[in-house]
Every structure is written in C-alpha cells, then in structure tokens.
Short mmCIF file of C-alpha atoms in Angstrom, two decimals:
data_model
loop_
_atom_site.label_atom_id
_atom_site.label_comp_id
_atom_site.label_asym_id
_atom_site.label_seq_id
_atom_site.Cartn_x
_atom_site.Cartn_y
_atom_site.Cartn_z
CA UNK A 1 -2.17 10.44 4.73
CA UNK A 2 0.19 10.77 1.77
CA UNK A 3 3.64 12.38 2.10
CA UNK A 4 4.18 15.39 -0.12
CA UNK A 5 6.15 18.64 -0.11
CA UNK A 6 4.45 21.88 -1.10
CA UNK A 7 7.87 23.56 -1.29
CA UNK A 8 9.06 21.06 -3.91
CA UNK A 9 6.05 21.77 -6.15
CA UNK A 10 6.54 25.52 -5.69
CA UNK A 11 10.24 25.39 -6.58
CA UNK A 12 9.58 23.35 -9.73
CA UNK A 13 6.69 25.61 -10.79
CA UNK A 14 8.67 28.85 -10.24
CA UNK A 15 11.70 27.45 -12.05
CA UNK A 16 9.49 26.42 -14.98
CA UNK A 17 7.94 29.87 -15.12
CA UNK A 18 11.39 31.51 -15.14
CA UNK A 19 12.68 29.23 -17.90
CA UNK A 20 9.52 29.77 -19.97
CA UNK A 21 9.85 33.52 -19.43
CA UNK A 22 13.39 33.30 -20.85
CA UNK A 23 11.96 31.91 -24.10
CA UNK A 24 8.79 34.00 -24.21
CA UNK A 25 10.38 37.19 -22.82
CA UNK A 26 11.76 38.56 -26.12
CA UNK A 27 8.38 38.12 -27.82
CA UNK A 28 6.54 39.78 -24.92
CA UNK A 29 9.12 42.57 -24.89
CA UNK A 30 8.61 43.25 -28.59
CA UNK A 31 4.88 43.41 -28.09
CA UNK A 32 5.32 45.85 -25.20
CA UNK A 33 7.48 48.03 -27.46
CA UNK A 34 4.72 48.00 -30.08
CA UNK A 35 2.10 48.92 -27.48
CA UNK A 36 4.23 51.71 -26.06
CA UNK A 37 4.89 53.12 -29.54
CA UNK A 38 1.21 53.01 -30.37
CA UNK A 39 0.38 54.73 -27.10
CA UNK A 40 2.64 57.68 -27.86
CA UNK A 41 1.60 57.96 -31.51
CA UNK A 42 -2.15 57.44 -31.16
CA UNK A 43 -4.67 60.16 -31.84
CA UNK A 44 -6.44 59.76 -28.49
CA UNK A 45 -4.49 62.72 -27.10
CA UNK A 46 -6.27 65.09 -29.49
CA UNK A 47 -9.86 63.98 -28.82
CA UNK A 48 -12.03 63.21 -25.79
CA UNK A 49 -11.36 59.84 -24.09
CA UNK A 50 -14.54 57.84 -23.35
CA UNK A 51 -15.21 54.66 -21.37
CA UNK A 52 -15.77 52.78 -24.62
CA UNK A 53 -12.25 53.74 -25.63
CA UNK A 54 -10.90 52.43 -22.31
CA UNK A 55 -12.81 49.17 -22.69
CA UNK A 56 -11.60 48.76 -26.25
CA UNK A 57 -7.97 49.39 -25.29
CA UNK A 58 -8.03 46.96 -22.38
CA UNK A 59 -9.62 44.19 -24.47
CA UNK A 60 -7.14 44.79 -27.27
CA UNK A 61 -4.21 44.73 -24.81
CA UNK A 62 -5.36 41.42 -23.31
CA UNK A 63 -5.95 39.85 -26.70
CA UNK A 64 -2.50 40.99 -27.84
CA UNK A 65 -0.57 39.60 -24.83
CA UNK A 66 -2.89 36.76 -23.88
CA UNK A 67 -1.32 33.88 -25.93
CA UNK A 68 2.11 34.25 -24.33
CA UNK A 69 0.68 34.83 -20.85
CA UNK A 70 -1.63 31.81 -21.12
CA UNK A 71 1.22 29.61 -22.30
CA UNK A 72 3.34 30.80 -19.38
CA UNK A 73 0.57 30.12 -16.86
CA UNK A 74 -0.29 26.76 -18.44
CA UNK A 75 3.29 25.46 -18.26
CA UNK A 76 3.60 26.60 -14.66
CA UNK A 77 0.31 24.96 -13.69
CA UNK A 78 1.17 21.67 -15.43
CA UNK A 79 4.54 21.38 -13.68
CA UNK A 80 3.13 22.39 -10.28
CA UNK A 81 0.16 20.02 -10.47
CA UNK A 82 2.21 17.24 -12.07
CA UNK A 83 4.85 17.31 -9.34
CA UNK A 84 2.12 17.08 -6.70
CA UNK A 85 0.45 14.15 -8.48
CA UNK A 86 3.78 12.32 -8.78
CA UNK A 87 4.47 12.80 -5.07
CA UNK A 88 1.02 11.47 -4.17
CA UNK A 89 1.26 8.64 -6.75
CA UNK A 90 -1.68 10.12 -8.70
CA UNK A 91 -3.98 9.82 -5.71
CA UNK A 92 -6.51 12.49 -6.70
CA UNK A 93 -9.20 13.64 -4.30
CA UNK A 94 -11.87 16.34 -4.49
CA UNK A 95 -12.11 16.62 -0.71
CA UNK A 96 -9.97 19.74 -0.34
CA UNK A 97 -11.81 21.73 -3.01
CA UNK A 98 -15.29 20.61 -1.99
CA UNK A 99 -17.22 23.53 -0.45
CA UNK A 100 -17.51 23.21 3.31
CA UNK A 101 -19.36 25.85 5.33
CA UNK A 102 -17.49 25.03 8.53
CA UNK A 103 -14.35 26.49 6.94
CA UNK A 104 -16.10 29.87 6.80
CA UNK A 105 -16.40 29.97 10.59
CA UNK A 106 -13.98 32.70 11.83
CA UNK A 107 -13.42 30.91 15.15
CA UNK A 108 -12.36 27.74 13.34
CA UNK A 109 -10.15 29.84 11.10
CA UNK A 110 -8.40 31.39 14.08
CA UNK A 111 -7.83 27.95 15.57
CA UNK A 112 -6.26 26.79 12.33
CA UNK A 113 -4.16 29.96 12.20
CA UNK A 114 -2.61 29.28 15.59
CA UNK A 115 -2.42 25.52 15.20
CA UNK A 116 0.92 23.89 15.92
CA UNK A 117 1.28 22.77 12.30
CA UNK A 118 0.80 26.32 11.00
CA UNK A 119 3.17 27.71 13.60
CA UNK A 120 5.76 25.18 12.48
CA UNK A 121 5.24 26.19 8.84
CA UNK A 122 5.69 29.86 9.78
CA UNK A 123 8.93 29.10 11.61
CA UNK A 124 10.12 27.05 8.64
CA UNK A 125 9.34 29.90 6.23
CA UNK A 126 11.24 32.39 8.43
CA UNK A 127 14.20 30.02 8.55
CA UNK A 128 14.20 29.71 4.75
CA UNK A 129 14.01 33.48 4.41
CA UNK A 130 16.94 33.85 6.79
CA UNK A 131 18.96 31.54 4.54
CA UNK A 132 17.87 33.06 1.23
CA UNK A 133 18.45 36.72 2.13
CA UNK A 134 22.24 36.37 2.68
CA UNK A 135 22.54 34.51 -0.66
CA UNK A 136 20.59 37.24 -2.48
CA UNK A 137 22.63 39.95 -0.77
CA UNK A 138 25.91 38.21 -1.61
CA UNK A 139 24.86 37.83 -5.24
CA UNK A 140 23.84 41.47 -5.46
CA UNK A 141 27.12 42.66 -3.92
CA UNK A 142 29.00 40.64 -6.53
CA UNK A 143 27.42 42.78 -9.25
CA UNK A 144 28.06 46.15 -7.54
CA UNK A 145 31.29 46.91 -9.50
CA UNK A 146 29.50 46.23 -12.76
CA UNK A 147 26.56 48.37 -11.66
CA UNK A 148 28.91 51.27 -11.06
CA UNK A 149 30.36 50.79 -14.52
CA UNK A 150 26.84 51.01 -16.02
CA UNK A 151 26.71 54.70 -15.14
CA UNK A 152 28.75 55.38 -18.28
CA UNK A 153 27.06 52.67 -20.39
CA UNK A 154 24.31 53.41 -22.93
CA UNK A 155 20.68 52.86 -22.02
CA UNK A 156 20.41 49.84 -24.35
CA UNK A 157 22.90 47.93 -22.15
CA UNK A 158 20.88 48.35 -18.95
CA UNK A 159 18.16 45.81 -19.69
CA UNK A 160 20.43 42.90 -20.81
CA UNK A 161 22.66 43.35 -17.77
CA UNK A 162 19.67 43.52 -15.43
CA UNK A 163 18.24 40.35 -16.96
CA UNK A 164 21.58 38.55 -16.61
CA UNK A 165 22.12 39.68 -13.01
CA UNK A 166 18.61 38.72 -11.91
CA UNK A 167 18.98 35.33 -13.59
CA UNK A 168 22.23 34.59 -11.77
CA UNK A 169 20.80 35.59 -8.39
CA UNK A 170 17.56 33.70 -9.09
CA UNK A 171 19.30 30.40 -9.90
CA UNK A 172 21.57 30.70 -6.86
CA UNK A 173 18.45 30.98 -4.72
CA UNK A 174 16.63 28.19 -6.58
CA UNK A 175 19.50 25.75 -6.08
CA UNK A 176 19.27 26.22 -2.35
CA UNK A 177 15.46 26.11 -2.44
CA UNK A 178 15.56 22.81 -4.34
CA UNK A 179 17.85 21.27 -1.73
CA UNK A 180 15.57 22.53 1.06
CA UNK A 181 12.53 21.14 -0.80
CA UNK A 182 14.16 17.70 -1.04
CA UNK A 183 14.82 17.76 2.71
CA UNK A 184 11.25 18.90 3.29
CA UNK A 185 9.87 15.99 1.28
CA UNK A 186 12.12 13.55 3.16
CA UNK A 187 10.91 15.00 6.46
CA UNK A 188 7.23 14.76 5.46
CA UNK A 189 7.75 11.18 4.24
CA UNK A 190 9.38 10.17 7.53
CA UNK A 191 6.74 11.94 9.62
CA UNK A 192 3.83 10.43 7.65
CA UNK A 193 5.34 6.94 7.83
CA UNK A 194 5.84 7.29 11.58
CA UNK A 195 2.28 8.53 12.13
CA UNK A 196 0.84 5.65 10.12
CA UNK A 197 2.63 3.05 12.23
CA UNK A 198 0.46 1.37 14.83
CA UNK A 199 1.44 0.71 18.40
CA UNK A 200 1.46 -2.83 19.82
CA UNK A 201 -1.87 -2.14 21.52
CA UNK A 202 -3.41 -0.94 18.24
CA UNK A 203 -2.10 -4.04 16.44
CA UNK A 204 -3.66 -6.29 19.08
CA UNK A 205 -6.97 -4.40 18.89
CA UNK A 206 -7.04 -4.65 15.10
CA UNK A 207 -6.26 -8.35 15.26
CA UNK A 208 -9.10 -8.83 17.70
CA UNK A 209 -11.51 -6.90 15.47
CA UNK A 210 -10.60 -8.93 12.37
CA UNK A 211 -9.70 -12.39 13.71
CA UNK A 212 -11.51 -12.31 17.03
CA UNK A 213 -10.20 -12.73 20.54
CA UNK A 214 -7.40 -15.25 21.14
CA UNK A 215 -9.48 -17.14 23.68
CA UNK A 216 -12.41 -17.42 21.28
CA UNK A 217 -10.17 -18.65 18.47
CA UNK A 218 -8.57 -21.16 20.83
CA UNK A 219 -12.05 -22.36 21.81
CA UNK A 220 -13.01 -22.77 18.14
CA UNK A 221 -9.84 -24.75 17.46
CA UNK A 222 -10.54 -26.90 20.52
CA UNK A 223 -14.08 -27.64 19.32
CA UNK A 224 -12.80 -28.42 15.81
CA UNK A 225 -10.17 -30.81 17.17
CA UNK A 226 -12.77 -32.51 19.36
CA UNK A 227 -15.13 -33.04 16.42
CA UNK A 228 -12.28 -34.34 14.29
CA UNK A 229 -11.37 -36.83 17.02
CA UNK A 230 -14.99 -37.95 17.25
CA UNK A 231 -15.12 -38.52 13.48
CA UNK A 232 -11.88 -40.48 13.66
CA UNK A 233 -13.11 -42.66 16.50
CA UNK A 234 -16.28 -43.36 14.56
CA UNK A 235 -14.26 -44.24 11.45
CA UNK A 236 -12.12 -46.70 13.42
CA UNK A 237 -15.18 -48.98 13.77
CA UNK A 238 -15.35 -49.46 9.98
CA UNK A 239 -11.59 -49.87 9.46
CA UNK A 240 -10.04 -53.04 8.01
CA UNK A 241 -7.00 -52.98 10.28
CA UNK A 242 -5.23 -50.85 12.87
CA UNK A 243 -1.44 -50.73 12.61
CA UNK A 244 0.40 -50.04 15.88
CA UNK A 245 3.90 -49.25 17.10
CA UNK A 246 2.63 -50.87 19.50
CA UNK A 247 2.39 -48.20 22.23
CA UNK A 248 3.31 -44.89 20.61
CA UNK A 249 1.39 -44.82 17.30
CA UNK A 250 -1.86 -46.24 15.92
CA UNK A 251 -3.07 -45.89 12.32
CA UNK A 252 -6.45 -47.17 11.09
CA UNK A 253 -6.68 -48.25 7.43
CA UNK A 254 -9.64 -48.98 5.20
CA UNK A 255 -9.69 -50.37 1.65
CA UNK A 256 -12.83 -50.13 -0.49
CA UNK A 257 -11.46 -52.27 -3.35
CA UNK A 258 -12.79 -49.77 -5.89
CA UNK A 259 -10.98 -49.44 -9.22
CA UNK A 260 -8.22 -46.83 -9.18
CA UNK A 261 -8.19 -46.46 -5.39
CA UNK A 262 -5.66 -47.30 -2.69
CA UNK A 263 -6.01 -48.01 1.04
CA UNK A 264 -6.87 -44.86 2.99
CA UNK A 265 -5.98 -43.67 6.49
CA UNK A 266 -9.22 -42.96 8.37
CA UNK A 267 -7.71 -42.31 11.82
CA UNK A 268 -4.34 -41.93 13.44
CA UNK A 269 -2.92 -40.83 16.76
CA UNK A 270 -0.10 -41.09 19.21
CA UNK A 271 0.07 -41.48 22.96
CA UNK A 272 -3.37 -41.41 24.54
CA UNK A 273 -5.08 -41.09 21.15
CA UNK A 274 -3.24 -44.20 19.92
CA UNK A 275 -4.41 -46.12 22.98
CA UNK A 276 -8.00 -44.97 22.43
CA UNK A 277 -7.91 -46.08 18.77
CA UNK A 278 -6.73 -49.55 19.82
CA UNK A 279 -9.46 -49.82 22.46
CA UNK A 280 -12.24 -48.87 19.99
CA UNK A 281 -10.80 -51.25 17.38
CA UNK A 282 -10.84 -54.16 19.85
CA UNK A 283 -14.39 -53.31 20.93
CA UNK A 284 -15.52 -53.24 17.27
CA UNK A 285 -13.68 -56.40 16.26
CA UNK A 286 -11.17 -54.60 14.04
CA UNK A 287 -7.81 -56.45 13.86
CA UNK A 288 -4.93 -54.66 15.61
CA UNK A 289 -1.55 -55.62 14.14
CA UNK A 290 1.87 -54.56 15.35
CA UNK A 291 4.10 -53.27 12.55
CA UNK A 292 6.52 -50.76 14.03
CA UNK A 293 8.23 -49.38 10.85
CA UNK A 294 4.95 -49.32 8.89
CA UNK A 295 3.05 -47.58 11.71
CA UNK A 296 5.73 -44.87 12.00
CA UNK A 297 5.86 -44.38 8.22
CA UNK A 298 2.07 -44.12 7.88
CA UNK A 299 1.79 -41.70 10.81
CA UNK A 300 4.56 -39.44 9.46
CA UNK A 301 3.63 -39.35 5.75
CA UNK A 302 -0.15 -39.78 5.43
CA UNK A 303 -2.83 -37.43 6.78
CA UNK A 304 -6.30 -38.56 7.83
CA UNK A 305 -8.51 -38.96 4.76
CA UNK A 306 -5.59 -39.46 2.34
CA UNK A 307 -4.59 -42.58 0.45
CA UNK A 308 -1.28 -44.24 1.21
CA UNK A 309 1.72 -43.38 -1.03
CA UNK A 310 3.01 -45.72 -3.70
CA UNK A 311 6.12 -46.77 -1.78
CA UNK A 312 3.93 -48.22 1.00
CA UNK A 313 1.66 -50.24 -1.30
CA UNK A 314 3.55 -53.51 -0.90
CA UNK A 315 3.76 -53.37 2.89
CA UNK A 316 0.06 -52.45 3.29
CA UNK A 317 -1.06 -55.05 0.74
CA UNK A 318 0.86 -57.73 2.64
CA UNK A 319 -0.72 -56.56 5.90
CA UNK A 320 -4.27 -56.60 4.48
CA UNK A 321 -3.74 -60.05 2.96
CA UNK A 322 -2.56 -61.29 6.35
CA UNK A 323 -5.58 -59.79 8.12
CA UNK A 324 -8.10 -61.23 5.65
CA UNK A 325 -6.41 -64.62 5.88
CA UNK A 326 -6.47 -64.91 9.66
CA UNK A 327 -10.05 -63.65 9.79
CA UNK A 328 -11.12 -66.00 7.04
CA UNK A 329 -13.09 -63.43 5.05
CA UNK A 330 -12.92 -61.96 1.57
CA UNK A 331 -12.51 -58.14 1.37
CA UNK A 332 -15.37 -57.65 -1.08
CA UNK A 333 -17.84 -59.76 0.95
CA UNK A 334 -16.67 -58.06 4.12
CA UNK A 335 -17.23 -54.62 2.56
CA UNK A 336 -20.78 -55.51 1.40
CA UNK A 337 -21.64 -56.85 4.85
CA UNK A 338 -20.39 -53.66 6.46
CA UNK A 339 -22.41 -51.54 4.00
CA UNK A 340 -25.61 -53.46 4.66
CA UNK A 341 -25.07 -53.25 8.44
CA UNK A 342 -24.51 -49.48 8.19
CA UNK A 343 -27.71 -49.16 6.16
CA UNK A 344 -29.71 -51.05 8.79
CA UNK A 345 -28.28 -48.85 11.53
CA UNK A 346 -29.36 -45.72 9.63
CA UNK A 347 -32.89 -47.11 9.18
#
C-alpha cells in the first residue's frame, strides 16, 4: 500500500491544461476562424455533398487542429502521470491495467459500487461540490455588473471578457481544490501508515516465524552454553596454570611458546563454574595459584580463546615462571610431553 491522492493529480493536470490552453488558445482560435471562413465561402453549397467529401473534411479538420490538441493532451498527461509517480516514489506496477475477467462480473461490480470506500469517496465528492458551488456563484455574482454593461459593448469585447471572467472563477476554485488535495494526500498518508502498522500480536507472530519460538531459542542457547562449558572443562586439563581469586573467579591459562604468540585464556568462570574449574585442574595436576588482582583482571578483560593483553604480560610471565619453577619442568618439554600424550589418547 502506497499513499497517494487522486485529487492532487487531477488538480495539477487540470491546472496544466488550463495554463497550456492560455498559450495555445489564440492559435487554436485563429485556426477556428480560418475553418469557419472556409466553411461559409466553400463551393460545397452549390454541388451535391457526398460521403467522400465528409470524410475528407473531417480528416482535414483533425490534421489542421491536431498538433495543438496533441500538445495540450500530452502536457496534461505528463503532469498527471508525473504527480502520481512522485507520490508513489516511482513505484510502477502493471497490476491495475492487467486484464482480469473477474472485474467483468456484474455482481462483483455492484459490490465494489456499494463498498464503504466508494461510499466514502462519493460523500467526499459531494462535500467538495458543496464547497465549490458557493465559490463559483460568488465569483459569478461579482461579474454581474460588468455583464450588464456588456449589453452596450461591441461583439468583439464579449470573448475577451468571458475568457477573463472564466479564468478568475477557475483559479478561485483551483486554489481551494489544491488545498483540499493537500489535505486528502495527508489523510491518505496517515491512513496508509496506520493500516501498515502491526499489532503486538502480529509482531510476536512475525518474530516467531522468523526467529522461532522464545522457548526454542532459549533451549538452543542453553545447549550452546552447555557445549561451551564442556569444551572449557576439557581445555582446563591441558592448561599450564589456573589463576584464582580464590573463591569467586578462576581463569585457566595456556602458553604454547610459539613465536609471536602470547598466553591464552582457555577457560574462565565465577561462582560454581570457578569451583568446577579448580576441581578439574586439581584432578588433572594443573597448578592452581591464588592471584586476586590478576584473576579479576583476566576475567574482566579477556574472553575465552583470546590472548592476554600487553599490560598483563609481566604479571602472567612472572606467574608462569613461578609455576614452572615449583614443578621443576621446562615449558617446551612440558608442551611436547602433553602433545605426545594427547596423540596416544587419540590413537
């Protein structure tokens, strides 16, 4: 649904036609004078008039007046169609002009005739007519004194005065019609926007159709969190050290000693998860060291799978050196032993 006002397009098209007629009118009038003169001076009155003569005269009349009439119709059509395209943001569709046999059904036509929308349009047209008629009548009554004075004026003055009077009345009506068309477009825009809005139930249904039910999504998140916890618990067994708070936080670190790498957080947790990490670390022989500030900093700034930031290098390096010293093992030899043990477990 796209908001648009038919009245606005009609007002612009009629105004364009009237303005174009003001420029093309003198030329058309001169051609009509020529045709009238030729009609009274032709020789057809002295000889029989055949159908070929009628056909010839009609074709000649159309060819004589056609350029101005076509230009008038073309300008009107361009403005009318252009205003509609601008209102619809150039959203062109062939749906309305596509032949459809159901529209030829008289019963369907009667239903459309008495539809609420058509009844509303009829009432709106009657209301506009009730507003326009007083303006036209008031404009006409303003020219009554001058019309009475034309009784003594020459015939050549009748046409210019009539053209001027009709133009004044026409533009008075068009000003009001333009204002009504603007209000009509605003009304259609508001109504279309309101109809396109969805209720809360429709929003929930659409969310369910696109994202799934809330319970299903919660179940998926629960399964994902469970798998992530399982991967973390498994990674704790291969960690170099677990840093604790000691009761609130636990962070497991691993260092591969590869060039260009830094120690990485492979698991972290707080509360029950922190307790579980410490239990698995003790069962696997991974050192558990209490470093309250370092544990809080690692938990707050580093996600699982990320390397530690530069400002924590010194503290973590000191911790790893301490762990390797008390365990009496070199990090490279320890890493090779772990790799070979993991390979044997896979085989």
